[in-house]
Amino acid sequence: MKKVAIISFPSKGTAGETGTWRVKKPVIERQKCVKCMICWLFCPEGTILRKEDDFVEIDYRYCKGCGVCANECPTKAITMVEE
Amino acid sequence: MPYKTLKDLSLKEYFGPGHRLCQGCGAGIIARLVTKVAGDNTIIVNATGCVEVATTFYPDTAWGLPYIHVAFENSAAVASGVRAAYNSMVRKGIVDKNPNVIVLAGDGGTADIGLQSLSGALERGDHILYICYDNEAYMNTGIQRSSATPYGAWTTTSPPGKLSPGQKTGKKDLVGIAVAHGVKYAATATVAYLLDAANKIEKALNTPGATFMHFLSPCTPGWRIDTANSIKVSRLAVQTALWPLYEVVDGQYITTVKVPKRLPVTEYLKLQGRFRHLINKPEEVAKIQAYADKLAEKFGYGPIST
């Protein structure tokens, strides 16, 4: 097949680092986490990273701070704190 | 293989973070879930709307998959064309695998502007999956009413007042329209019940012929809700029977999420600023409750308990 010039840059950061939109930031308490993966799937942004051992980590470069993860966490392991 | 737990879903992200969708947007969750279930071998056809505007800002794109943007009115027709081209290329041996072709369009692009091309694609039975993410108005252009706006909702073109309850007509039954075309599979879904939605997407992709899915997608600025409440509101929509979750297989309606004790619609309405004017109008709330009762009876939901 003929090669075509790359004209777009896929995936991360279409709008730059959207972490600057954030007013409150989600913080995970490791002891309370039961690895249910609800926050990982409900994050509209996809900034909650699922690690190999099923622990989650938040990518603060892109997290917009909507608070969905803190609201949906069944064990309240995520709290929203002021930046 | 049906998904039993959330951990069965793919770790790979095809929809990158850092896009321009609002905080707490339901469409972002839908886009992530759809691409996770569909996997590598997928082509996304996206009608104009919030998702298109927010994710494909030249020269960047949030999509890690082949993506084509088309106008409001021809998304289903373009998807049919993509499918026809791949059928031909597979026959000639140029490519070996036929990809999934998925259309992602908003309620304006489906219920209003794109209805004719959707009807054509459903009638021809091209093997595509059409997903309508329904945020119940034209949110991208500034919250104008569409034919999917529910009764009583405030929008900029259906303002409530002394003589008006807000939106005067009810929601268009898109799944009913799809079923009338004789599609093999049609379903409703929402972002609060993602496992249910993931199984429906997989079923739809594996059903030959045209399939249709109607997703309720909460819109935080348009529905006037708190950004953290978007999942909660869509869950309440199911629990109040205003958005029953069901699938239609060969014309047979099957309820997938059963609600033995449903909640009164006021629980759903009071969280949203677009229904704020209805608080002191019990007769309008009664009309919405009657609509929910009708749906509850149809889909076998339980009686109201407070």
XYZ file of C-alpha atoms in Angstrom:
389
model
C 0.000 0.000 0.000
C 1.081 3.570 -0.687
C 2.275 5.581 2.310
C 0.228 8.617 3.273
C 1.508 11.670 5.154
C 0.540 11.817 8.823
C -1.811 14.733 9.286
C -3.095 14.168 12.797
C -1.756 13.254 16.215
C -4.017 10.688 17.843
C -5.002 10.093 21.443
C -3.801 12.127 24.433
C -4.132 15.829 24.951
C -6.384 17.219 22.216
C -7.047 20.259 24.366
C -3.634 20.363 26.013
C -3.224 19.470 29.653
C -6.811 19.761 30.872
C -5.719 19.435 34.507
C -5.743 23.224 34.582
C -9.576 23.141 34.436
C -9.655 21.599 37.886
C -10.914 23.374 41.009
C -10.942 20.383 43.358
C -8.643 17.438 43.079
C -9.499 13.775 43.819
C -7.183 11.995 46.235
C -7.221 8.206 46.668
C -6.787 6.624 50.079
C -5.001 3.339 49.396
C -6.158 1.594 52.594
C -9.847 2.021 51.783
C -9.578 0.944 48.128
C -11.150 -2.463 47.384
C -10.042 -2.516 43.716
C -13.601 -2.609 42.375
C -12.630 -0.573 39.265
C -15.786 1.536 39.389
C -13.849 4.824 39.305
C -11.675 3.559 36.456
C -14.687 2.860 34.283
C -16.834 5.818 35.272
C -14.113 8.424 34.670
C -15.349 10.394 31.636
C -11.808 11.399 30.872
C -9.968 8.102 31.220
C -7.454 9.657 33.603
C -7.768 6.968 36.248
C -5.056 4.518 35.328
C -5.485 0.862 36.164
C -2.181 -0.693 37.167
C -1.148 -4.334 36.739
C -1.988 -5.171 40.379
C -5.441 -3.514 39.904
C -4.574 -0.494 42.011
C -5.688 2.785 40.538
C -3.758 5.974 40.076
C -4.941 9.375 38.890
C -3.231 11.186 36.045
C -3.416 14.772 37.312
C -2.171 16.166 34.008
C -5.574 15.507 32.424
C -8.005 15.121 35.366
C -10.657 17.867 35.063
C -11.867 17.387 38.639
C -15.527 16.609 37.896
C -15.915 14.544 41.090
C -17.696 11.556 39.511
C -15.127 9.123 40.970
C -15.504 10.494 44.518
C -19.297 10.362 44.204
C -19.410 6.786 42.911
C -16.706 5.171 45.068
C -18.536 2.560 47.220
C -16.033 2.746 50.092
C -15.504 6.532 49.915
C -11.805 6.011 49.302
C -11.682 9.059 47.031
C -12.109 12.553 48.482
C -12.151 15.878 46.669
C -9.738 18.387 48.185
C -9.094 22.021 47.263
C -6.112 22.511 44.976
C -18.341 -13.916 25.823
C -20.513 -11.850 28.149
C -18.880 -9.435 30.580
C -19.447 -10.509 34.170
C -17.327 -7.999 36.120
C -15.841 -4.631 35.322
C -12.379 -6.210 35.312
C -13.237 -8.187 32.163
C -13.153 -4.977 30.150
C -10.071 -4.190 28.108
C -7.233 -2.251 29.755
C -6.409 -0.555 26.491
C -7.605 3.017 25.983
C -8.632 4.026 22.473
C -10.169 7.326 23.515
C -7.418 9.516 24.900
C -7.688 11.883 27.865
C -7.280 15.616 27.519
C -10.195 16.213 25.147
C -12.522 19.227 25.270
C -15.667 17.502 26.601
C -17.121 19.125 29.734
C -16.330 17.911 33.225
C -18.498 14.902 34.048
C -19.768 14.460 30.457
C -21.612 11.201 29.799
C -20.582 11.056 26.148
C -16.930 10.651 27.166
C -17.825 7.529 29.162
C -19.830 6.160 26.238
C -16.990 6.757 23.769
C -14.515 5.035 26.088
C -16.783 2.059 26.697
C -17.743 1.571 23.054
C -14.126 1.590 21.887
C -13.052 -0.714 24.728
C -15.685 -3.298 23.796
C -15.236 -2.972 20.025
C -11.431 -3.221 20.136
C -8.706 -2.648 17.539
C -10.516 -3.635 14.389
C -13.046 -0.806 14.373
C -13.965 2.217 12.296
C -15.810 5.064 14.015
C -18.192 7.210 11.974
C -19.081 10.328 13.941
C -21.828 12.776 13.063
C -21.413 16.447 13.924
C -22.101 17.138 17.580
C -20.464 17.561 20.957
C -18.173 14.547 20.613
C -16.921 15.563 17.188
C -16.300 19.181 18.161
C -14.614 18.295 21.443
C -12.358 15.452 20.332
C -11.100 16.324 16.878
C -9.492 19.715 16.981
C -7.030 19.991 14.101
C -4.276 18.727 14.127
C -5.068 16.584 17.161
C -7.577 13.806 17.705
C -8.547 11.938 20.857
C -9.354 8.788 18.861
C -6.836 5.987 18.672
C -8.973 4.322 16.000
C -9.770 5.078 12.347
C -12.278 7.909 12.499
C -14.387 9.703 9.939
C -16.394 12.834 10.637
C -19.485 13.430 8.539
C -22.348 15.893 8.482
C -25.416 15.568 10.692
C -27.663 14.042 8.059
C -25.578 11.323 6.446
C -23.727 9.441 9.186
C -25.639 6.191 8.664
C -25.257 6.457 4.876
C -21.483 6.941 5.198
C -21.271 3.943 7.524
C -23.134 1.873 4.914
C -20.584 3.036 2.343
C -17.654 2.101 4.581
C -19.172 -1.339 5.078
C -19.758 -1.798 1.337
C -16.159 -0.784 0.576
C -14.788 -3.277 3.099
C -17.059 -6.052 1.834
C -15.634 -5.441 -1.621
C -12.014 -5.277 -0.401
C -12.403 -8.518 1.556
C -13.832 -10.193 -1.533
C -10.864 -9.018 -3.621
C -8.366 -10.085 -0.974
C -6.951 -6.604 -0.282
C -7.758 -6.830 3.458
C -8.405 -10.039 5.343
C -10.704 -8.916 8.163
C -13.958 -7.004 7.986
C -13.918 -4.343 10.729
C -16.705 -3.243 13.073
C -18.364 -0.101 11.728
C -19.853 2.013 14.515
C -21.782 5.249 14.110
C -21.745 7.660 17.030
C -24.316 10.426 16.719
C -26.176 12.702 19.079
C -29.924 12.925 19.503
C -30.143 15.848 17.074
C -28.174 13.905 14.484
C -30.367 10.849 15.000
C -33.912 11.816 15.931
C -34.123 15.035 13.899
C -31.622 15.568 11.113
C -30.215 12.121 10.474
C -33.435 10.140 10.706
C -33.768 9.600 6.943
C -30.300 8.140 6.452
C -30.709 6.026 9.600
C -34.009 4.733 8.238
C -32.307 3.847 4.955
C -29.472 1.982 6.641
C -31.837 0.064 8.938
C -34.075 -0.857 6.027
C -31.157 -2.098 3.865
C -29.814 -4.073 6.808
C -26.154 -3.076 6.329
C -24.006 -4.607 9.056
C -23.405 -1.467 11.154
C -23.996 -0.504 14.769
C -25.692 2.867 15.171
C -25.258 4.382 18.625
C -27.254 7.460 19.545
C -25.905 9.246 22.620
C -28.942 11.138 23.782
C -28.321 14.245 25.884
C -31.876 15.395 25.166
C -31.191 18.689 23.333
C -28.733 20.378 20.962
C -26.131 20.903 23.684
C -23.215 21.753 21.442
C -24.857 24.855 19.948
C -26.274 26.102 23.248
C -29.127 23.907 24.517
C -31.865 24.151 21.873
C -34.725 21.686 22.015
C -34.710 18.546 19.885
C -37.369 15.904 19.376
C -35.670 13.847 22.099
C -36.179 16.515 24.777
C -38.513 15.202 27.504
C -41.777 16.867 28.496
C -41.400 19.874 30.778
C -37.684 20.416 30.289
C -36.235 23.883 30.038
C -34.155 24.655 26.961
C -33.323 28.012 25.373
C -35.982 27.420 22.699
C -38.596 25.960 25.053
C -38.598 28.500 27.891
C -41.046 27.885 30.738
C -43.414 30.634 31.801
C -47.001 31.391 32.759
C -48.404 29.739 29.643
C -45.730 27.141 28.967
C -44.460 24.176 31.011
C -41.172 24.177 29.071
C -40.912 21.511 26.377
C -44.472 20.760 25.276
C -44.002 17.397 23.596
C -42.617 14.104 24.809
C -39.628 12.089 23.773
C -39.429 10.348 20.420
C -39.304 6.557 20.782
C -36.204 5.857 18.683
C -35.936 2.177 19.578
C -39.578 1.789 18.532
C -38.739 3.367 15.171
C -35.779 1.009 14.735
C -37.905 -2.023 15.667
C -40.519 -0.951 13.112
C -37.800 -1.395 10.453
C -37.455 -5.015 11.529
C -33.914 -4.778 12.941
C -32.571 -7.929 14.580
C -31.248 -6.101 17.645
C -32.035 -2.775 19.312
C -31.457 -1.707 22.901
C -31.421 1.152 25.366
C -28.542 1.792 27.761
C -27.218 4.414 30.090
C -23.878 5.339 31.610
C -24.828 4.271 35.147
C -25.224 0.605 34.116
C -22.018 0.078 32.188
C -21.807 -3.708 32.436
C -25.296 -3.981 30.992
C -24.282 -1.524 28.258
C -21.043 -3.395 27.479
C -22.916 -6.662 27.007
C -25.440 -4.942 24.762
C -22.702 -3.396 22.600
C -21.035 -6.775 22.187
C -24.329 -8.453 21.332
C -25.135 -5.728 18.809
C -21.712 -6.004 17.135
C -22.120 -9.768 16.794
C -25.612 -9.558 15.319
C -25.527 -9.543 11.508
C -27.428 -6.700 9.877
C -28.094 -3.200 11.137
C -28.367 -2.741 14.897
C -29.369 0.283 16.958
C -28.566 1.440 20.481
C -30.028 4.388 22.338
C -27.794 5.687 25.150
C -28.986 8.202 27.729
C -26.044 10.535 28.258
C -26.224 13.154 31.039
C -25.118 16.656 30.063
C -23.916 18.715 33.018
C -24.377 22.260 31.620
C -27.527 21.445 29.638
C -29.375 19.608 32.382
C -28.106 22.104 34.975
C -26.649 19.414 37.225
C -23.557 19.271 39.370
C -20.621 17.727 37.494
C -20.244 15.002 40.118
C -23.895 13.953 39.801
C -23.977 12.854 36.162
C -23.873 9.122 36.957
C -26.304 9.521 39.840
C -28.865 11.268 37.627
C -28.683 8.622 34.916
C -29.101 5.906 37.545
C -32.182 7.711 38.883
C -33.594 7.852 35.354
C -33.642 4.046 35.367
C -34.886 3.704 38.925
C -37.816 6.061 38.312
C -38.722 4.127 35.114
C -38.268 7.219 32.926
C -35.459 5.388 31.097
C -36.165 1.633 31.250
C -33.279 -0.580 30.165
C -34.319 -3.217 27.676
C -33.276 -4.938 24.492
C -35.315 -5.995 21.507
C -34.219 -9.263 19.943
C -36.152 -10.157 16.771
C -39.055 -7.937 17.841
C -39.202 -9.449 21.343
C -38.879 -6.883 24.174
C -36.734 -8.121 27.071
C -36.139 -6.031 30.216
C -32.445 -6.332 31.149
C -32.297 -4.330 34.384
C -35.224 -5.094 36.644
C -36.338 -2.521 39.216
C -38.583 -4.188 41.819
C -39.178 -0.967 43.768
C -39.109 2.161 41.698
C -38.796 5.744 42.906
C -41.177 8.648 42.244
C -40.086 10.909 39.337
C -39.577 13.868 41.679
C -36.332 12.200 42.838
C -35.035 12.505 39.271
C -36.471 15.950 38.561
C -35.288 17.732 41.710
C -31.595 17.168 40.947
C -31.820 18.959 37.622
C -32.018 22.710 37.087
C -33.837 22.246 33.782
C -36.903 20.985 35.711
C -36.625 23.594 38.499
C -39.753 25.482 37.365
C -41.878 22.329 37.886
C -41.417 22.268 41.668
C -44.529 24.369 42.278
C -46.560 22.768 39.485
C -47.788 19.373 40.756
C -50.099 18.945 37.754
C -47.097 18.957 35.368
C -45.166 16.542 37.598
C -48.251 14.273 37.576
C -48.078 14.174 33.757
C -44.430 13.074 33.878
C -45.306 10.499 36.553
C -48.095 9.153 34.338
C -45.597 8.741 31.488
C -43.225 6.860 33.832
C -46.099 4.649 35.051
C -46.918 3.726 31.464
C -43.293 2.751 30.768
C -43.094 0.854 34.075
C -46.147 -1.177 33.163
C -44.773 -1.955 29.705
C -41.385 -3.144 30.980
C -42.496 -4.856 34.161
C -41.059 -2.446 36.725
C -42.320 -2.667 40.311
C -44.607 -0.298 42.218
C -43.444 3.028 43.655
C -41.952 2.910 47.136
C -40.628 5.854 49.055
